[in-house]
Short mmCIF file of N, CA and C in Angstrom, two decimals:
data_model
loop_
_atom_site.label_atom_id
_atom_site.label_comp_id
_atom_site.label_asym_id
_atom_site.label_seq_id
_atom_site.Cartn_x
_atom_site.Cartn_y
_atom_site.Cartn_z
N GLU A 1 12.82 20.17 -5.95
CA GLU A 1 11.91 20.37 -5.15
C GLU A 1 10.55 19.44 -5.40
N PHE A 2 10.33 19.49 -6.66
CA PHE A 2 9.49 18.64 -7.24
C PHE A 2 9.50 17.24 -7.05
N SER A 3 10.66 16.80 -7.19
CA SER A 3 11.16 15.30 -7.13
C SER A 3 11.07 14.88 -5.76
N SER A 4 11.45 15.82 -4.76
CA SER A 4 11.60 15.44 -3.44
C SER A 4 10.03 15.30 -3.05
N TYR A 5 9.28 16.03 -3.49
CA TYR A 5 7.85 16.10 -3.08
C TYR A 5 7.21 14.70 -3.62
N SER A 6 7.35 14.52 -4.96
CA SER A 6 6.98 13.35 -5.47
C SER A 6 7.59 12.11 -4.74
N LEU A 7 8.57 11.91 -4.32
CA LEU A 7 9.30 10.81 -3.69
C LEU A 7 8.51 10.50 -2.17
N THR A 8 8.19 11.87 -1.49
CA THR A 8 7.73 11.93 -0.20
C THR A 8 6.37 11.42 -0.38
N ASN A 9 5.42 11.75 -1.40
CA ASN A 9 4.41 11.21 -1.61
C ASN A 9 4.26 9.75 -1.85
N ALA A 10 5.19 9.34 -2.60
CA ALA A 10 5.31 7.68 -2.79
C ALA A 10 5.69 7.11 -1.42
N ILE A 11 6.49 7.59 -0.55
CA ILE A 11 6.85 6.79 0.49
C ILE A 11 5.67 7.04 1.53
N GLU A 12 5.10 8.35 1.56
CA GLU A 12 3.85 8.26 2.38
C GLU A 12 2.68 7.29 1.91
N GLU A 13 2.62 7.21 0.81
CA GLU A 13 1.51 6.26 0.27
C GLU A 13 1.86 4.87 0.62
N LEU A 14 3.02 4.39 0.38
CA LEU A 14 3.41 3.15 0.94
C LEU A 14 3.47 2.88 2.41
N ALA A 15 3.68 3.94 3.22
CA ALA A 15 3.94 3.68 4.60
C ALA A 15 2.34 3.66 5.16
N THR A 16 1.60 4.64 4.51
CA THR A 16 -0.03 4.51 4.80
C THR A 16 -0.68 3.20 4.47
N PHE A 17 -0.23 2.78 3.46
CA PHE A 17 -0.91 1.43 3.02
C PHE A 17 -0.57 0.22 3.99
N TYR A 18 0.72 0.39 4.58
CA TYR A 18 1.12 -0.53 5.46
C TYR A 18 0.26 -0.44 6.99
N LEU A 19 0.17 0.82 7.27
CA LEU A 19 -0.59 1.17 8.37
C LEU A 19 -2.16 0.83 8.36
N ASN A 20 -2.68 0.85 7.06
CA ASN A 20 -3.92 0.57 6.84
C ASN A 20 -4.27 -0.86 6.82
N TRP A 21 -3.26 -1.67 6.60
CA TRP A 21 -3.30 -3.14 6.50
C TRP A 21 -2.69 -3.77 7.88
N HIS A 22 -2.69 -2.77 8.90
CA HIS A 22 -2.20 -3.41 10.32
C HIS A 22 -0.81 -3.82 10.21
N LYS A 23 0.11 -3.23 9.34
CA LYS A 23 1.65 -3.61 9.40
C LYS A 23 2.64 -2.48 9.57
N PRO A 24 2.26 -2.00 10.99
CA PRO A 24 3.27 -0.94 11.29
C PRO A 24 4.66 -0.89 11.21
N GLN A 25 5.12 -2.11 11.51
CA GLN A 25 6.57 -2.41 11.64
C GLN A 25 7.18 -2.17 10.06
N GLN A 26 6.44 -2.66 9.06
CA GLN A 26 6.74 -2.32 7.64
C GLN A 26 6.79 -0.83 7.33
N ALA A 27 5.86 -0.18 7.89
CA ALA A 27 5.56 1.23 7.53
C ALA A 27 6.68 1.92 8.38
N GLN A 28 7.08 1.58 9.71
CA GLN A 28 8.30 2.00 10.26
C GLN A 28 9.48 1.84 9.46
N GLN A 29 9.70 0.68 8.82
CA GLN A 29 11.03 0.59 8.22
C GLN A 29 11.25 1.23 6.95
N VAL A 30 10.11 1.51 6.16
CA VAL A 30 9.97 2.38 4.92
C VAL A 30 10.41 3.78 5.72
N LEU A 31 9.59 4.24 6.28
CA LEU A 31 9.83 5.76 6.73
C LEU A 31 11.16 5.90 7.37
N GLN A 32 11.75 4.87 8.18
CA GLN A 32 12.93 5.22 8.81
C GLN A 32 14.10 5.23 7.84
N SER A 33 13.98 4.28 6.75
CA SER A 33 15.06 4.36 5.78
C SER A 33 15.21 5.62 4.80
N TYR A 34 14.10 6.50 4.70
CA TYR A 34 14.16 7.45 4.18
C TYR A 34 14.51 8.96 5.04
N LEU A 35 14.06 8.59 6.10
CA LEU A 35 14.48 9.68 7.05
C LEU A 35 15.72 9.61 7.63
N ALA A 36 16.52 8.54 7.30
CA ALA A 36 18.05 8.49 7.70
C ALA A 36 18.68 9.33 6.85
N GLN A 37 18.16 9.81 5.77
CA GLN A 37 18.93 10.86 4.82
C GLN A 37 18.12 12.20 4.77
N PRO A 38 17.88 12.93 5.87
CA PRO A 38 16.81 14.03 6.10
C PRO A 38 17.17 15.14 4.88
N ASN A 39 18.42 15.45 4.52
CA ASN A 39 18.51 16.52 3.65
C ASN A 39 17.86 16.22 2.26
N GLN A 40 17.95 14.86 2.11
CA GLN A 40 17.48 14.71 0.78
C GLN A 40 15.90 15.15 0.48
N LEU A 41 15.01 15.35 1.49
CA LEU A 41 13.58 15.53 1.24
C LEU A 41 13.41 16.94 1.61
N GLY A 42 14.06 17.82 2.34
CA GLY A 42 13.54 19.05 3.05
C GLY A 42 12.77 19.14 4.16
N ASP A 43 12.74 20.11 4.85
CA ASP A 43 11.82 20.38 5.99
C ASP A 43 10.42 19.83 5.87
N TYR A 44 9.67 20.31 4.97
CA TYR A 44 8.42 20.36 4.96
C TYR A 44 8.03 18.82 4.65
N ASN A 45 8.75 18.12 3.71
CA ASN A 45 8.45 16.53 3.57
C ASN A 45 9.18 15.67 4.48
N ASN A 46 10.05 16.02 5.40
CA ASN A 46 10.47 15.42 6.50
C ASN A 46 9.65 15.49 7.71
N ALA A 47 8.79 16.77 7.86
CA ALA A 47 7.82 16.81 8.75
C ALA A 47 6.82 15.79 8.60
N ARG A 48 6.34 15.68 7.19
CA ARG A 48 5.10 14.71 6.98
C ARG A 48 5.48 13.48 7.28
N LEU A 49 6.70 12.67 6.95
CA LEU A 49 7.02 11.56 7.08
C LEU A 49 7.38 11.33 8.72
N THR A 50 8.14 12.29 9.39
CA THR A 50 8.43 11.98 10.68
C THR A 50 6.91 11.96 11.38
N ASN A 51 5.96 12.82 11.17
CA ASN A 51 4.66 12.50 11.76
C ASN A 51 4.00 11.25 11.50
N LEU A 52 4.35 10.85 10.28
CA LEU A 52 3.75 9.42 9.99
C LEU A 52 4.45 8.33 10.71
N LEU A 53 5.81 8.61 10.80
CA LEU A 53 6.52 7.74 11.68
C LEU A 53 5.88 7.42 13.12
N GLY A 54 5.47 8.65 13.72
CA GLY A 54 4.90 8.69 15.07
C GLY A 54 3.72 7.79 15.07
N TRP A 55 2.82 7.83 14.00
CA TRP A 55 1.58 6.86 13.83
C TRP A 55 1.92 5.46 13.63
N SER A 56 2.96 5.08 13.06
CA SER A 56 3.66 3.73 13.02
C SER A 56 3.96 3.35 14.58
N TYR A 57 4.53 4.30 15.18
CA TYR A 57 4.96 3.94 16.66
C TYR A 57 3.68 3.66 17.45
N LEU A 58 2.78 4.74 17.24
CA LEU A 58 1.57 4.59 18.08
C LEU A 58 0.87 3.36 17.95
N ALA A 59 0.86 2.78 16.61
CA ALA A 59 0.21 1.61 16.11
C ALA A 59 0.74 0.45 16.77
N GLN A 60 2.05 0.46 17.13
CA GLN A 60 2.84 -0.39 17.93
C GLN A 60 2.77 -0.26 19.46
N ASN A 61 1.88 0.71 19.83
CA ASN A 61 1.70 1.07 21.36
C ASN A 61 3.03 1.22 21.98
N GLN A 62 4.13 2.14 21.09
CA GLN A 62 5.48 2.59 21.42
C GLN A 62 5.04 4.15 21.77
N LEU A 63 4.38 4.45 23.02
CA LEU A 63 4.16 5.71 22.98
C LEU A 63 5.33 6.62 23.16
N THR A 64 6.48 6.23 23.75
CA THR A 64 7.44 6.92 23.97
C THR A 64 8.09 7.51 22.58
N LEU A 65 8.17 6.58 21.57
CA LEU A 65 8.84 6.74 20.45
C LEU A 65 7.94 7.73 19.57
N ALA A 66 6.44 7.44 19.96
CA ALA A 66 5.63 8.16 19.01
C ALA A 66 5.80 9.60 19.43
N ASP A 67 5.75 9.63 20.71
CA ASP A 67 5.90 11.23 21.37
C ASP A 67 7.25 11.73 20.70
N GLU A 68 8.26 11.15 20.73
CA GLU A 68 9.45 11.77 20.09
C GLU A 68 9.25 12.24 18.42
N ALA A 69 8.76 11.26 17.91
CA ALA A 69 8.52 11.55 16.67
C ALA A 69 7.41 12.64 16.36
N PHE A 70 6.41 12.65 16.98
CA PHE A 70 5.48 13.78 16.78
C PHE A 70 6.16 15.26 17.38
N GLU A 71 6.91 15.06 18.11
CA GLU A 71 7.52 16.37 18.71
C GLU A 71 8.72 16.66 17.51
N LYS A 72 9.44 15.81 17.08
CA LYS A 72 10.32 16.17 16.02
C LYS A 72 9.54 16.67 14.77
N ALA A 73 8.62 16.20 14.51
CA ALA A 73 7.61 16.64 13.26
C ALA A 73 7.41 18.24 13.34
N LEU A 74 7.22 18.63 14.68
CA LEU A 74 6.83 19.87 14.73
C LEU A 74 8.13 21.12 14.77
N THR A 75 9.23 20.34 14.95
CA THR A 75 10.26 21.16 14.52
C THR A 75 10.71 21.74 13.18
N PHE A 76 10.26 20.76 12.25
CA PHE A 76 10.34 21.22 10.88
C PHE A 76 9.30 22.22 10.50
N ARG A 77 9.77 23.38 9.84
CA ARG A 77 8.56 24.21 9.44
C ARG A 77 8.52 24.15 8.02
N ASN A 78 7.20 24.65 7.59
CA ASN A 78 7.06 24.70 6.30
C ASN A 78 7.14 26.33 6.03
N PRO A 79 7.62 26.62 4.97
CA PRO A 79 7.98 28.33 4.83
C PRO A 79 7.03 28.91 4.64
N ASN A 80 5.92 28.23 3.78
CA ASN A 80 4.87 28.87 3.58
C ASN A 80 3.53 29.05 4.71
N GLU A 81 3.93 28.48 5.73
CA GLU A 81 2.76 28.58 7.05
C GLU A 81 3.65 29.33 8.11
N ALA A 82 2.56 30.23 8.74
CA ALA A 82 3.24 31.13 9.79
C ALA A 82 3.17 30.40 11.23
N SER A 83 2.21 29.28 11.27
CA SER A 83 2.17 28.40 12.47
C SER A 83 2.05 27.21 12.21
N LEU A 84 2.31 26.19 13.26
CA LEU A 84 2.48 24.90 13.17
C LEU A 84 1.16 24.26 12.62
N PRO A 85 1.25 23.20 11.96
CA PRO A 85 0.00 22.61 11.46
C PRO A 85 -0.67 22.06 12.63
N MET A 86 -1.91 22.28 12.72
CA MET A 86 -2.95 22.05 13.73
C MET A 86 -2.94 20.55 13.94
N SER A 87 -2.87 19.84 12.77
CA SER A 87 -2.90 18.11 12.91
C SER A 87 -1.93 17.67 13.57
N TYR A 88 -0.71 18.34 13.55
CA TYR A 88 0.45 17.83 14.21
C TYR A 88 0.51 17.97 15.57
N LEU A 89 -0.19 19.26 16.00
CA LEU A 89 -0.39 19.55 17.75
C LEU A 89 -1.24 18.55 18.09
N LEU A 90 -2.47 18.19 17.34
CA LEU A 90 -3.33 17.28 17.86
C LEU A 90 -2.72 15.91 18.09
N ASP A 91 -2.05 15.45 17.13
CA ASP A 91 -1.38 14.21 17.22
C ASP A 91 -0.58 14.19 18.45
N LEU A 92 0.37 15.09 18.71
CA LEU A 92 1.32 15.46 19.87
C LEU A 92 0.36 15.27 21.19
N ALA A 93 -0.59 16.23 21.07
CA ALA A 93 -1.57 16.17 22.22
C ALA A 93 -2.10 14.82 22.50
N TYR A 94 -2.55 14.00 21.70
CA TYR A 94 -3.10 12.65 21.80
C TYR A 94 -2.23 11.80 22.51
N VAL A 95 -0.85 11.61 22.12
CA VAL A 95 -0.07 10.89 22.78
C VAL A 95 0.24 11.41 24.25
N LYS A 96 0.30 12.69 24.51
CA LYS A 96 0.35 13.23 25.67
C LYS A 96 -0.59 12.80 26.66
N LEU A 97 -2.02 12.94 26.17
CA LEU A 97 -3.23 12.14 26.91
C LEU A 97 -3.22 10.91 27.23
N GLN A 98 -2.48 10.04 26.36
CA GLN A 98 -2.46 8.58 26.56
C GLN A 98 -1.42 8.14 27.46
N THR A 99 -0.42 9.07 27.78
CA THR A 99 0.57 8.80 28.68
C THR A 99 0.41 9.68 30.07
N GLY A 100 -0.58 10.47 29.87
CA GLY A 100 -0.87 11.20 31.10
C GLY A 100 0.20 12.48 31.22
N ASP A 101 0.84 12.63 30.49
CA ASP A 101 1.89 13.82 30.32
C ASP A 101 1.32 14.95 29.85
N ILE A 102 0.13 15.53 30.02
CA ILE A 102 -0.49 16.55 29.35
C ILE A 102 0.10 17.94 29.77
N ALA A 103 0.33 17.92 31.19
CA ALA A 103 1.16 19.22 31.74
C ALA A 103 1.99 19.64 30.88
N VAL A 104 2.95 18.87 30.45
CA VAL A 104 4.11 19.33 29.48
C VAL A 104 3.52 19.86 28.14
N LEU A 105 2.33 19.64 27.89
CA LEU A 105 1.78 20.29 26.62
C LEU A 105 1.13 21.53 26.85
N GLU A 106 1.05 22.24 27.83
CA GLU A 106 0.31 23.24 27.94
C GLU A 106 0.42 24.68 26.97
N PRO A 107 1.53 24.83 26.44
CA PRO A 107 1.64 25.99 25.20
C PRO A 107 1.02 25.32 24.07
N GLN A 108 1.03 23.94 23.73
CA GLN A 108 0.45 23.63 22.61
C GLN A 108 -0.98 23.71 22.62
N LEU A 109 -1.58 23.12 23.95
CA LEU A 109 -2.92 23.15 24.26
C LEU A 109 -3.42 24.72 24.19
N GLU A 110 -2.77 25.60 24.51
CA GLU A 110 -3.14 26.96 24.24
C GLU A 110 -3.34 27.31 22.77
N SER A 111 -2.37 26.73 22.00
CA SER A 111 -2.54 27.01 20.40
C SER A 111 -3.81 26.44 20.10
N ILE A 112 -4.18 25.08 20.48
CA ILE A 112 -5.22 24.54 20.18
C ILE A 112 -6.56 25.25 20.65
N LYS A 113 -6.37 25.66 21.68
CA LYS A 113 -7.62 26.45 22.54
C LYS A 113 -7.99 27.71 21.81
N ASN A 114 -6.88 28.36 21.22
CA ASN A 114 -6.77 29.63 20.41
C ASN A 114 -7.23 29.28 19.03
N TYR A 115 -7.36 28.09 18.37
CA TYR A 115 -7.59 28.02 16.97
C TYR A 115 -9.12 28.35 16.89
N ASP A 116 -9.31 29.12 15.74
CA ASP A 116 -10.67 29.85 15.54
C ASP A 116 -11.67 29.05 15.33
N TYR A 117 -11.32 27.69 14.73
CA TYR A 117 -12.90 27.13 14.44
C TYR A 117 -12.59 25.63 15.13
N ILE A 118 -12.43 25.63 16.39
CA ILE A 118 -12.19 24.47 17.14
C ILE A 118 -13.39 23.73 17.39
N GLY A 119 -14.60 24.57 17.62
CA GLY A 119 -16.06 23.79 17.61
C GLY A 119 -16.33 23.35 16.36
N GLU A 120 -15.95 24.11 15.25
CA GLU A 120 -16.68 23.63 13.83
C GLU A 120 -15.61 22.26 13.55
N HIS A 121 -14.41 22.42 13.83
CA HIS A 121 -13.56 21.11 13.52
C HIS A 121 -14.07 19.94 14.42
N ARG A 122 -14.29 19.87 15.60
CA ARG A 122 -14.97 19.07 16.22
C ARG A 122 -16.11 18.25 15.77
N ARG A 123 -17.15 19.28 15.38
CA ARG A 123 -18.43 18.85 14.75
C ARG A 123 -17.91 18.19 13.41
N TYR A 124 -17.07 18.69 12.60
CA TYR A 124 -16.59 17.93 11.36
C TYR A 124 -16.09 16.75 11.66
N LEU A 125 -15.22 16.41 12.67
CA LEU A 125 -14.78 15.08 13.04
C LEU A 125 -15.85 14.19 13.47
N GLN A 126 -16.80 14.62 14.27
CA GLN A 126 -17.88 13.74 14.61
C GLN A 126 -18.62 13.36 13.40
N ASP A 127 -19.01 14.53 12.67
CA ASP A 127 -19.67 13.90 11.46
C ASP A 127 -19.01 12.86 10.52
N GLU A 128 -17.72 13.06 10.19
CA GLU A 128 -16.97 12.14 9.46
C GLU A 128 -16.91 10.91 10.05
N LEU A 129 -16.70 10.91 11.52
CA LEU A 129 -16.74 9.54 12.01
C LEU A 129 -17.87 8.78 11.89
N ALA A 130 -19.10 9.40 12.15
CA ALA A 130 -20.54 8.91 12.12
C ALA A 130 -20.64 8.24 10.61
N GLN A 131 -20.17 9.08 9.55
CA GLN A 131 -20.52 8.71 8.09
C GLN A 131 -19.46 7.44 7.83
N ALA A 132 -18.10 7.58 8.45
CA ALA A 132 -17.34 6.50 8.16
C ALA A 132 -17.76 5.18 8.88
N SER A 133 -18.45 5.12 10.08
CA SER A 133 -18.87 3.99 10.66
C SER A 133 -20.31 3.39 9.87
N ALA A 134 -21.17 4.51 9.36
CA ALA A 134 -22.35 4.01 8.88
C ALA A 134 -22.30 3.62 7.37
N ASN A 135 -21.57 4.67 6.67
CA ASN A 135 -21.33 4.40 5.17
C ASN A 135 -20.37 4.00 4.50
N HIS A 136 -19.26 4.12 5.00
CA HIS A 136 -17.94 4.06 4.31
C HIS A 136 -17.08 3.08 5.32
N PRO A 137 -17.26 1.91 5.47
CA PRO A 137 -16.43 0.83 6.16
C PRO A 137 -15.32 0.69 5.66
N ALA A 138 -14.80 1.03 4.58
CA ALA A 138 -13.75 0.94 3.70
C ALA A 138 -12.57 1.94 3.93
N ARG A 139 -13.23 3.07 4.57
CA ARG A 139 -12.46 4.11 4.85
C ARG A 139 -11.07 3.87 5.38
N SER A 140 -10.13 4.80 5.03
CA SER A 140 -8.64 4.28 5.56
C SER A 140 -8.71 4.16 7.29
N HIS A 141 -8.04 3.07 7.46
CA HIS A 141 -8.00 2.70 8.95
C HIS A 141 -7.14 3.94 9.57
N LEU A 142 -6.24 4.49 9.09
CA LEU A 142 -5.30 5.38 9.66
C LEU A 142 -6.05 6.71 9.79
N THR A 143 -7.02 7.06 8.65
CA THR A 143 -7.62 8.35 8.64
C THR A 143 -8.58 8.20 9.85
N VAL A 144 -9.33 7.16 10.14
CA VAL A 144 -10.30 7.05 11.24
C VAL A 144 -9.69 7.09 12.38
N LYS A 145 -8.45 6.31 12.61
CA LYS A 145 -7.73 6.36 13.90
C LYS A 145 -7.46 7.92 14.13
N ARG A 146 -7.20 8.57 13.09
CA ARG A 146 -6.44 9.82 13.44
C ARG A 146 -7.55 10.90 13.68
N TRP A 147 -8.76 10.61 12.96
CA TRP A 147 -10.00 11.56 13.53
C TRP A 147 -10.28 11.14 14.88
N GLN A 148 -10.32 9.93 15.28
CA GLN A 148 -10.56 9.64 16.64
C GLN A 148 -9.66 10.22 17.63
N ALA A 149 -8.43 10.14 17.37
CA ALA A 149 -7.48 10.59 18.18
C ALA A 149 -7.62 12.21 18.27
N HIS A 150 -7.81 12.94 17.09
CA HIS A 150 -8.20 14.36 17.16
C HIS A 150 -9.34 14.62 17.90
N LEU A 151 -10.42 14.07 17.80
CA LEU A 151 -11.55 14.29 18.32
C LEU A 151 -11.45 14.25 19.98
N GLU A 152 -10.72 13.01 20.21
CA GLU A 152 -10.55 12.94 21.93
C GLU A 152 -9.80 14.12 22.44
N VAL A 153 -8.73 14.63 21.71
CA VAL A 153 -7.99 15.91 22.23
C VAL A 153 -9.01 17.09 22.20
N LEU A 154 -9.78 17.34 20.99
CA LEU A 154 -10.55 18.41 21.10
C LEU A 154 -11.69 18.39 22.08
N GLU A 155 -12.05 17.15 22.48
CA GLU A 155 -13.03 17.11 23.57
C GLU A 155 -12.46 17.49 24.91
N TYR A 156 -11.40 16.94 25.08
CA TYR A 156 -10.48 17.40 26.32
C TYR A 156 -10.31 18.92 26.54
N VAL A 157 -9.90 19.48 25.48
CA VAL A 157 -9.37 20.95 25.48
C VAL A 157 -10.68 21.71 25.67
N LEU A 158 -11.99 21.30 24.86
CA LEU A 158 -13.13 21.97 25.12
C LEU A 158 -13.68 21.87 26.43
N SER A 159 -13.36 20.65 27.07
CA SER A 159 -13.94 20.45 28.53
C SER A 159 -13.28 21.11 29.57
N GLU A 160 -12.09 21.73 29.38
CA GLU A 160 -11.26 22.34 30.25
C GLU A 160 -11.95 23.52 30.59
N PRO A 161 -11.91 23.93 31.93
CA PRO A 161 -12.20 25.26 32.22
C PRO A 161 -11.39 26.47 31.83
N GLU A 162 -12.12 27.68 31.45
CA GLU A 162 -11.09 28.62 30.95
C GLU A 162 -9.97 29.28 31.97
#
């Protein structure tokens, strides 16, 4: 287990490096080569890499492939977590917003709406994005893009009537 976790971290770091340097095709190649052998890494690690693959597709404006990758990442379960990772739900919801396919996402939107700290999370993202643009121009490109995407989804969810 430790070795698959360490391998996943290395793959994730390399793919993130490529995404931060605006080289999503290289990130995609790295991720696909390891995801081709899913039993090697385990569900939790496959979820992490599959979600990151979604971001590599998103960076290439391949929304259908990004959608498929984000949906697949949600099928992997971490045995230590009772619910799906909120960040994965936000990633998928963002693609659905971009494609106008938000009606398909209603069950996930309900999960996001029921998240206890949705307002606090929105403020956190707003603060982090303000700091990133003002004080930390070297902040990870992927991190900033993901924060922007998550904030867009939260703004959408919070603007919906009950």
